[in-house]
Amino acid sequence: MRRTTYIQAINEALREEMQRDEDVFLIGEDIGHYGGLFRVTRNLLDEFGEKRVLDTPISEQAFMGMALGAATVGMRPVVELMYMDFTLVAADQIFNQIAKYRYMTGGLLKVPLVIRGQQGGGKRYGSQHSQSIESLYAHFPGIRVVAPATPYDAKGLLKTAIRDDNPVAFLEHKMLYFTRGEAPPPDEEYLIPLGKANVKRVGTDVTIATFSFCLLEALEAAEIVEEQHGISCEVVDLRTVEPMDTETVWESVAKTGRLLAVHESYANCGVGAELVARAYEEAPELLRAPARRLGMAPVSIPVSRVLEEEALPWKEEIVATVLEMARR
Amino acid sequence: MRRTTYIQAINEALREEMQRDEDVFLIGEDIGHYGGLFRVTRNLLDEFGEKRVLDTPISEQAFMGMALGAATVGMRPVVELMYMDFTLVAADQIFNQIAKYRYMTGGLLKVPLVIRGQQGGGKRYGSQHSQSIESLYAHFPGIRVVAPATPYDAKGLLKTAIRDDNPVAFLEHKMLYFTRGEAPPPDEEYLIPLGKANVKRVGTDVTIATFSFCLLEALEAAEIVEEQHGISCEVVDLRTVEPMDTETVWESVAKTGRLLAVHESYANCGVGAELVARAYEEAPELLRAPARRLGMAPVSIPVSRVLEEEALPWKEEIVATVLEMARR
Amino acid sequence: MKPVKDANSAGIVARDALQSDSAAAAQPEESSAPASITTDVLPSDAAIDFDVPALPTEMLLEMYRKAVTIRLMENALLAAAEEGQIGGAMHTAIGHEANAIGAAFALRKGDYITCTYRGHHHGLAWGMDPGRAIAEVMGRSDGFAKGKGGSMHFVSPEHGMMGANGIVAAQVPHAAGLALASHLRGEDRVAITFFGDGALFQGVMHETFNIAAKWKLPLIFYCENNRYSEMTPIWRTSSIEDIFLFPRSYGMATMQIDGNDVEVVHAAVSLAAERARAGSGPTFIEGITYRLAGHMAGDLETYRPPEEVEKQEAYGPLAVLRAKLKSRGVDEESIAGIDEEVDDLVDEAVAFAEKSPWPDAAETYRDVFVEAATGDA
Amino acid sequence: MKPVKDANSAGIVARDALQSDSAAAAQPEESSAPASITTDVLPSDAAIDFDVPALPTEMLLEMYRKAVTIRLMENALLAAAEEGQIGGAMHTAIGHEANAIGAAFALRKGDYITCTYRGHHHGLAWGMDPGRAIAEVMGRSDGFAKGKGGSMHFVSPEHGMMGANGIVAAQVPHAAGLALASHLRGEDRVAITFFGDGALFQGVMHETFNIAAKWKLPLIFYCENNRYSEMTPIWRTSSIEDIFLFPRSYGMATMQIDGNDVEVVHAAVSLAAERARAGSGPTFIEGITYRLAGHMAGDLETYRPPEEVEKQEAYGPLAVLRAKLKSRGVDEESIAGIDEEVDDLVDEAVAFAEKSPWPDAAETYRDVFVEAATGDA
Ligand SMILES: Cc1ncc(C[n+]2csc(CCOP(=O)(O)OP(=O)(O)O)c2C)c(N)n1
Ligand SMILES: Cc1ncc(C[n+]2csc(CCOP(=O)(O)OP(=O)(O)O)c2C)c(N)n1
Ligand SMILES: [Mg+2]
Ligand SMILES: [Mg+2]
């Protein structure tokens, strides 16, 4: 298979879905004439014109609410938030409106839209341009949450997200944008269903359940503990946070007896805590040692390289935690 | 001791702190001339005038941001959100600004302000006026989260919150507003430190850790299971969600070996999941049965009485869960 | 014709720019109402300057029937709320009826509307059934949203009613999105969104003004200016002197009208809809009206003198409509006949709602997601 | 005197209301720039109508020194960014210097300022040390915020600099809160907040306009209009024709000025500060300026022709200041002398920053909360 970048994969998914369905349109800041701050929507205005790729003013509340309105009559807006941190600027429209709209209308309306953009640390963007927001999205019912780690998954999941009749938060990661990976040639269509995890590494001692950029860190950490300590980790890429494929996780824990959940949003009230809680609700008998979770330290991401590294729940922290767990 | 309502207790705390410190002022919608939609700020405009009790337009983002600005130079704003659901309208100012401001400025500034208002279900206000928001506040570092269940605690904790040099979210509950309880006479000052839980009922079989209105439900549930099933619950009122007094909880679990966390915000990525995760991090050896949590069902609160009751994690659900746990 | 402040050739009211310094000088002290944005303006004093064609008597009769239906339903709901049959925050539209009715009759099937928690009049004006509406407010299974949405979330896609909202101004961008859909698809559908005077001070309003004007969306912004935001009069929280002039700065056409007069509302919305369908973009309409009941069920109305309400009652939509009908030669008896018919109809509607079963507890868990994972629109 | 669009007696520029329909008619097609809000307006064409007193040559020299310091620091930072010493989004103020300098010299110690991620010029103009500033941008321990805030979060309470912000327009209500504190305490401090043209379309701007005007806060809204919001020219996303006229609708005094001319900026901000201290409320200033470098480090600037930048260069703050100094009889050599001194100073500042140690990893966990549980201000 050819190799492509994560950005390119997303660009292709958008292009193919726009070709396939006239109701799909893109809306956001600098996405049209410029092609997106991160060039994710490059060339799409040229191909589809100003009625399919809409450059907005810096009005996240308004264009998010407009996406909702358009979606209720069957349009399929794909909204770009330049940084996922701006979720907070449009939070009322996202969580009080989009997530609740179908429910409040007793199922009379549906809201098929995608909110996409990049998040995450590692590039010294500081407190207001680096935070990972998946736990916030997952807290509110009514919105799907997808966070792919590879170009292949990014393309297949985004295509599915656009066709889904529910609102979907599609969370990209700035550290993944220039990573490369295999993907079928453009226009060779494939879809990946939401809510299906993927075992990326087989192992016997500890299950690491993770997604997005943390997957890459977890895979590296797994190599390290294997080489240096002979501990074998199984690494599960959740890919979708809502719905969460706990079945695949429990299957893995059935082998390993140990569960570590890792993500980049804050640990406190995060997806990791949720997975731990579910493990004790749904599969307590599988756990041979206490389940653990890792997330961002309880600080807003600092700019300084040294501090940012310390705050992020990456490789070293995963290694250290796995070692602690294996010792039990 | 005299008995007073929860509303009256809050009103007194505000009045006393405004008398004590000229830098304390109130800001919000309908709070001055009218005295607040729920009459919590009644009579305060008369006593303190228009420069201490500020009636705003419906501009939550602006007045929340203004509170931040004023707080950085030592004012102590107490912001009323008419419904805590409107947290989402001002989410950028609350979570990207207020919660992060001290950190981003490397400790050069502090933000002593209180965001207060009522939340919660039980009165058929529906999806956008009933949700409990403590897990959202707790997810973001940098903001204290207080949720008292009694008039006594409401008064003592609010006074402390106003004097605290950190931003504090002070979460009231609409079902508690007219409840009565003991409290010292007005002007007899007392303060309750943040981060101290309170054992409200002693028991031996299951520890229920909760706060706000769920405390009342938990206490009732404890009576029921005691009477009908001979199961003895210890009920811990956390009172503050951030910082969370896990020590008191672990002390209790050391006796009971069983932990059930209960709150009204969504269960998913909620405070309960967090407490369960911490239990397995900090005190796994105490747990003789899997720790559990209960929160709001994953639906936005419906209006219909029957549906709302079903969605809320109240008495019946607590009873049922305790029975399940005791059986293990 | 109504009194006119002044006008430009396009038939839309215009006026000189606010002279900022003189405006500042004229500012009221915190506690006293200014001359212009005040609670004792009468709807009939609103500036308009376009032809208001006489509507056929038949249509006025239909409008009257609607107005009485809304009024009596609201009264019935207030009574039910007092009995504890309705919880939460229930906002009635008593006094606001003409804004909804005039607009509904001016628009076409296929057009869209979004509105606020004060949305019962829009629902009924747009054709929703009173029985199912009352059932919804009461949380019964025959409610259009199965009791999930309640009073604050009237919705009926088959009537173009795309949702009411509990968050002030949140419905405004939704309507802009509906207008955008129409625009992108090359349809001639128009969207209208209703909001209150208090909603002007929510940021999302402005964001939407700007985008709608720039993109020339087929959208009508309709402000039901009842001079109060809950218990707070608008002059206490803003220096804006004339709401209808204000959105001009975005490059939008605007008008100020008597929102209690169905014929005036009908004419204004017709004009705005015509502009929208012609591709001329959004119009802002300020309908001067008055809330003749409390902000919501249970409001003790300590913030306004009873005389103020009494005075406004005489200019209310029902009074205006009755006067119109009389001037068309409709006799008292015919009017009373309608009143009685509607009274029966509303009684029946209440009875229907009260007999409607409670929803199943299992219903709680439905409608969070569309279950089919993928699908076409 | 500068060209004046027109004026009212208070010495503040005024103009007729936007004629909504004609404005709509003049609307550009999506892809072509309109005549008025366009990228080729020159700062010197801005409308002003008040006396611009000549500032003492000594002060102009000081201002020039500041301007060169900012410019050279920005250049040094761009070089460091290219080397990978700086991450994230670094926005320089190249071309914007005069807005900050003119304002800083017009205000007093004790006044407050908040600004945007594009805030280096404000920081330096307000007296922050370049060495510590560069250290902050590089994430070193000698940064004023110990490397936690970086380029987007300049802050220095001792200089009245109360914070820059990464979220567009979020700093605007903060300044209103500072002005409110001054107002409530009966102090005569003034707050100024800087933001870009793109920030006009964030709802919170408007919410703050309204409250500040109503409460007559001692606040100066300063819009650095550089005609671009990132890579998008303002005319592409708005129909607003003249930014400075727009906030009039809230009952605010407004002016449009050449933001590249320190004397003009100084005069305008002085006037606004006087009004604020006199209790006349907020003023909105539109400083026409131009961003002579990319939106941020690494910007390839494909969205504007190099000729546009060249043309604007001639009207840039440094060119304007040099011409002023020459007309005051300051010779080329003295100017070159300053340039060289500043060059050394900035080199030293860079060296200082590069030698500054990395913060301790333990620092990561500090400053989330004030540790003492309770305390007085
Ligand atoms: C964002 C938000 N803030 C506050 C409220 C509480 N609230 C409900 S109605 C209302 C007043 C609205 O006034 P207006 O827009 O004039 O409409 P009216 O009720 O007069 O019809 C307020 C403040 C809300 N629902 N949403
Ligand atoms: C709420 C929000 N939306 C989007 C952005 C991304 N962003 C950063 S700067 C910018 C453009 C701002 O333009 P303007 O206000 O004119 O200021 P300038 O950068 O030109 O000085 C944008 C869109 C942001 N930081 N915050
Ligand atoms: Mg109103
Ligand atoms: Mg700009």
GROMACS .gro file of N, CA and C and ligand atoms in nm, chain A residues 92, chain B residues 29-30 37 58-60 82-83 86 89 129, chain C residues 91 96 116-118 165-169 195-200 202 224-230 291 295, ligand 1:
model
  140
   92ASP      N    1  -2.150   2.614   2.460
   92ASP     CA    2  -2.294   2.608   2.471
   92ASP      C    3  -2.354   2.543   2.347
  357GLU      N    4  -2.731   3.837   3.674
  357GLU     CA    5  -2.859   3.877   3.614
  357GLU      C    6  -2.971   3.880   3.716
  358ASP      N    7  -3.044   3.991   3.720
  358ASP     CA    8  -3.162   4.004   3.807
  358ASP      C    9  -3.130   3.994   3.956
  365LEU      N   10  -3.340   3.555   4.081
  365LEU     CA   11  -3.455   3.476   4.038
  365LEU      C   12  -3.501   3.384   4.151
  386ILE      N   13  -2.779   3.998   2.982
  386ILE     CA   14  -2.761   3.853   2.966
  386ILE      C   15  -2.631   3.829   2.889
  387SER      N   16  -2.520   3.856   2.953
  387SER     CA   17  -2.389   3.854   2.888
  387SER      C   18  -2.292   3.777   2.975
  388GLU      N   19  -2.314   3.648   2.986
  388GLU     CA   20  -2.234   3.567   3.078
  388GLU      C   21  -2.086   3.569   3.047
  410MET      N   22  -2.739   3.217   3.681
  410MET     CA   23  -2.878   3.191   3.720
  410MET      C   24  -2.908   3.041   3.724
  411TYR      N   25  -2.855   2.971   3.626
  411TYR     CA   26  -2.856   2.824   3.625
  411TYR      C   27  -2.714   2.782   3.595
  414PHE      N   28  -2.550   2.741   3.251
  414PHE     CA   29  -2.495   2.850   3.171
  414PHE      C   30  -2.342   2.858   3.182
  417VAL      N   31  -2.211   2.854   2.852
  417VAL     CA   32  -2.211   2.978   2.775
  417VAL      C   33  -2.083   3.057   2.802
  457HIS      N   34  -3.168   2.332   3.190
  457HIS     CA   35  -3.177   2.403   3.317
  457HIS      C   36  -3.170   2.307   3.436
  747HIS      N   37  -4.299   2.967   3.048
  747HIS     CA   38  -4.313   3.106   3.005
  747HIS      C   39  -4.430   3.114   2.908
  752HIS      N   40  -4.806   3.845   2.351
  752HIS     CA   41  -4.713   3.836   2.237
  752HIS      C   42  -4.777   3.774   2.112
  772THR      N   43  -3.775   3.094   2.107
  772THR     CA   44  -3.726   3.081   2.244
  772THR      C   45  -3.817   2.992   2.328
  773TYR      N   46  -3.772   2.969   2.452
  773TYR     CA   47  -3.853   2.910   2.558
  773TYR      C   48  -3.992   2.973   2.565
  774ARG      N   49  -4.006   3.100   2.524
  774ARG     CA   50  -4.140   3.161   2.516
  774ARG      C   51  -4.190   3.135   2.375
  821ASN      N   52  -3.568   2.719   2.233
  821ASN     CA   53  -3.445   2.702   2.308
  821ASN      C   54  -3.450   2.762   2.446
  822GLY      N   55  -3.390   2.694   2.542
  822GLY     CA   56  -3.384   2.741   2.680
  822GLY      C   57  -3.267   2.833   2.706
  823ILE      N   58  -3.175   2.839   2.613
  823ILE     CA   59  -3.057   2.925   2.629
  823ILE      C   60  -3.081   3.051   2.545
  824VAL      N   61  -3.076   3.164   2.612
  824VAL     CA   62  -3.107   3.288   2.543
  824VAL      C   63  -3.017   3.305   2.419
  825ALA      N   64  -3.078   3.327   2.306
  825ALA     CA   65  -3.012   3.356   2.177
  825ALA      C   66  -2.953   3.235   2.106
  851PHE      N   67  -3.662   3.618   1.906
  851PHE     CA   68  -3.584   3.631   2.031
  851PHE      C   69  -3.633   3.756   2.102
  852GLY      N   70  -3.589   3.771   2.226
  852GLY     CA   71  -3.635   3.886   2.304
  852GLY      C   72  -3.537   4.001   2.300
  853ASP      N   73  -3.576   4.111   2.360
  853ASP     CA   74  -3.488   4.227   2.370
  853ASP      C   75  -3.362   4.192   2.450
  854GLY      N   76  -3.378   4.107   2.551
  854GLY     CA   77  -3.262   4.072   2.634
  854GLY      C   78  -3.157   3.993   2.557
  855ALA      N   79  -3.200   3.925   2.453
  855ALA     CA   80  -3.108   3.841   2.375
  855ALA      C   81  -3.005   3.922   2.298
  856LEU      N   82  -3.033   4.051   2.279
  856LEU     CA   83  -2.938   4.137   2.209
  856LEU      C   84  -2.801   4.137   2.274
  858GLN      N   85  -2.638   3.889   2.418
  858GLN     CA   86  -2.563   3.764   2.407
  858GLN      C   87  -2.474   3.774   2.285
  880GLU      N   88  -3.888   4.023   1.959
  880GLU     CA   89  -4.011   4.057   2.032
  880GLU      C   90  -3.971   4.142   2.151
  881ASN      N   91  -3.974   4.271   2.130
  881ASN     CA   92  -3.929   4.362   2.235
  881ASN      C   93  -4.042   4.392   2.332
  882ASN      N   94  -4.039   4.319   2.442
  882ASN     CA   95  -4.141   4.342   2.546
  882ASN      C   96  -4.086   4.427   2.660
  883ARG      N   97  -3.971   4.485   2.636
  883ARG     CA   98  -3.911   4.584   2.727
  883ARG      C   99  -3.856   4.524   2.856
  884TYR      N  100  -3.870   4.394   2.878
  884TYR     CA  101  -3.816   4.332   2.999
  884TYR      C  102  -3.734   4.208   2.965
  885SER      N  103  -3.629   4.191   3.037
  885SER     CA  104  -3.552   4.068   3.033
  885SER      C  105  -3.571   4.009   3.172
  886GLU      N  106  -3.652   3.905   3.181
  886GLU     CA  107  -3.701   3.857   3.311
  886GLU      C  108  -3.757   3.975   3.391
  947ARG      N  109  -4.543   4.190   2.746
  947ARG     CA  110  -4.579   4.065   2.813
  947ARG      C  111  -4.685   4.098   2.916
  951HIS      N  112  -4.319   3.681   3.382
  951HIS     CA  113  -4.213   3.623   3.299
  951HIS      C  114  -4.232   3.473   3.286
 1411LIG     C1  115  -2.768   3.227   2.838
 1411LIG     C2  116  -2.884   3.245   2.928
 1411LIG     N1  117  -2.873   3.331   3.029
 1411LIG     C3  118  -2.977   3.351   3.112
 1411LIG     C4  119  -3.093   3.283   3.095
 1411LIG     C5  120  -3.210   3.302   3.193
 1411LIG     N2  121  -3.315   3.376   3.126
 1411LIG     C6  122  -3.421   3.312   3.073
 1411LIG     S1  123  -3.527   3.417   2.999
 1411LIG     C7  124  -3.429   3.549   3.035
 1411LIG     C8  125  -3.471   3.684   2.992
 1411LIG     C9  126  -3.476   3.698   2.845
 1411LIG     O1  127  -3.529   3.821   2.810
 1411LIG     P1  128  -3.572   3.853   2.663
 1411LIG     O2  129  -3.466   3.810   2.569
 1411LIG     O3  130  -3.613   3.995   2.658
 1411LIG     O4  131  -3.698   3.760   2.633
 1411LIG     P2  132  -3.839   3.756   2.708
 1411LIG     O5  133  -3.826   3.654   2.816
 1411LIG     O6  134  -3.868   3.892   2.756
 1411LIG     O7  135  -3.938   3.711   2.605
 1411LIG    C10  136  -3.319   3.511   3.108
 1411LIG    C11  137  -3.215   3.603   3.158
 1411LIG    C12  138  -3.100   3.191   2.990
 1411LIG     N3  139  -3.208   3.115   2.969
 1411LIG     N4  140  -2.995   3.176   2.907
   0.00000   0.00000   0.00000
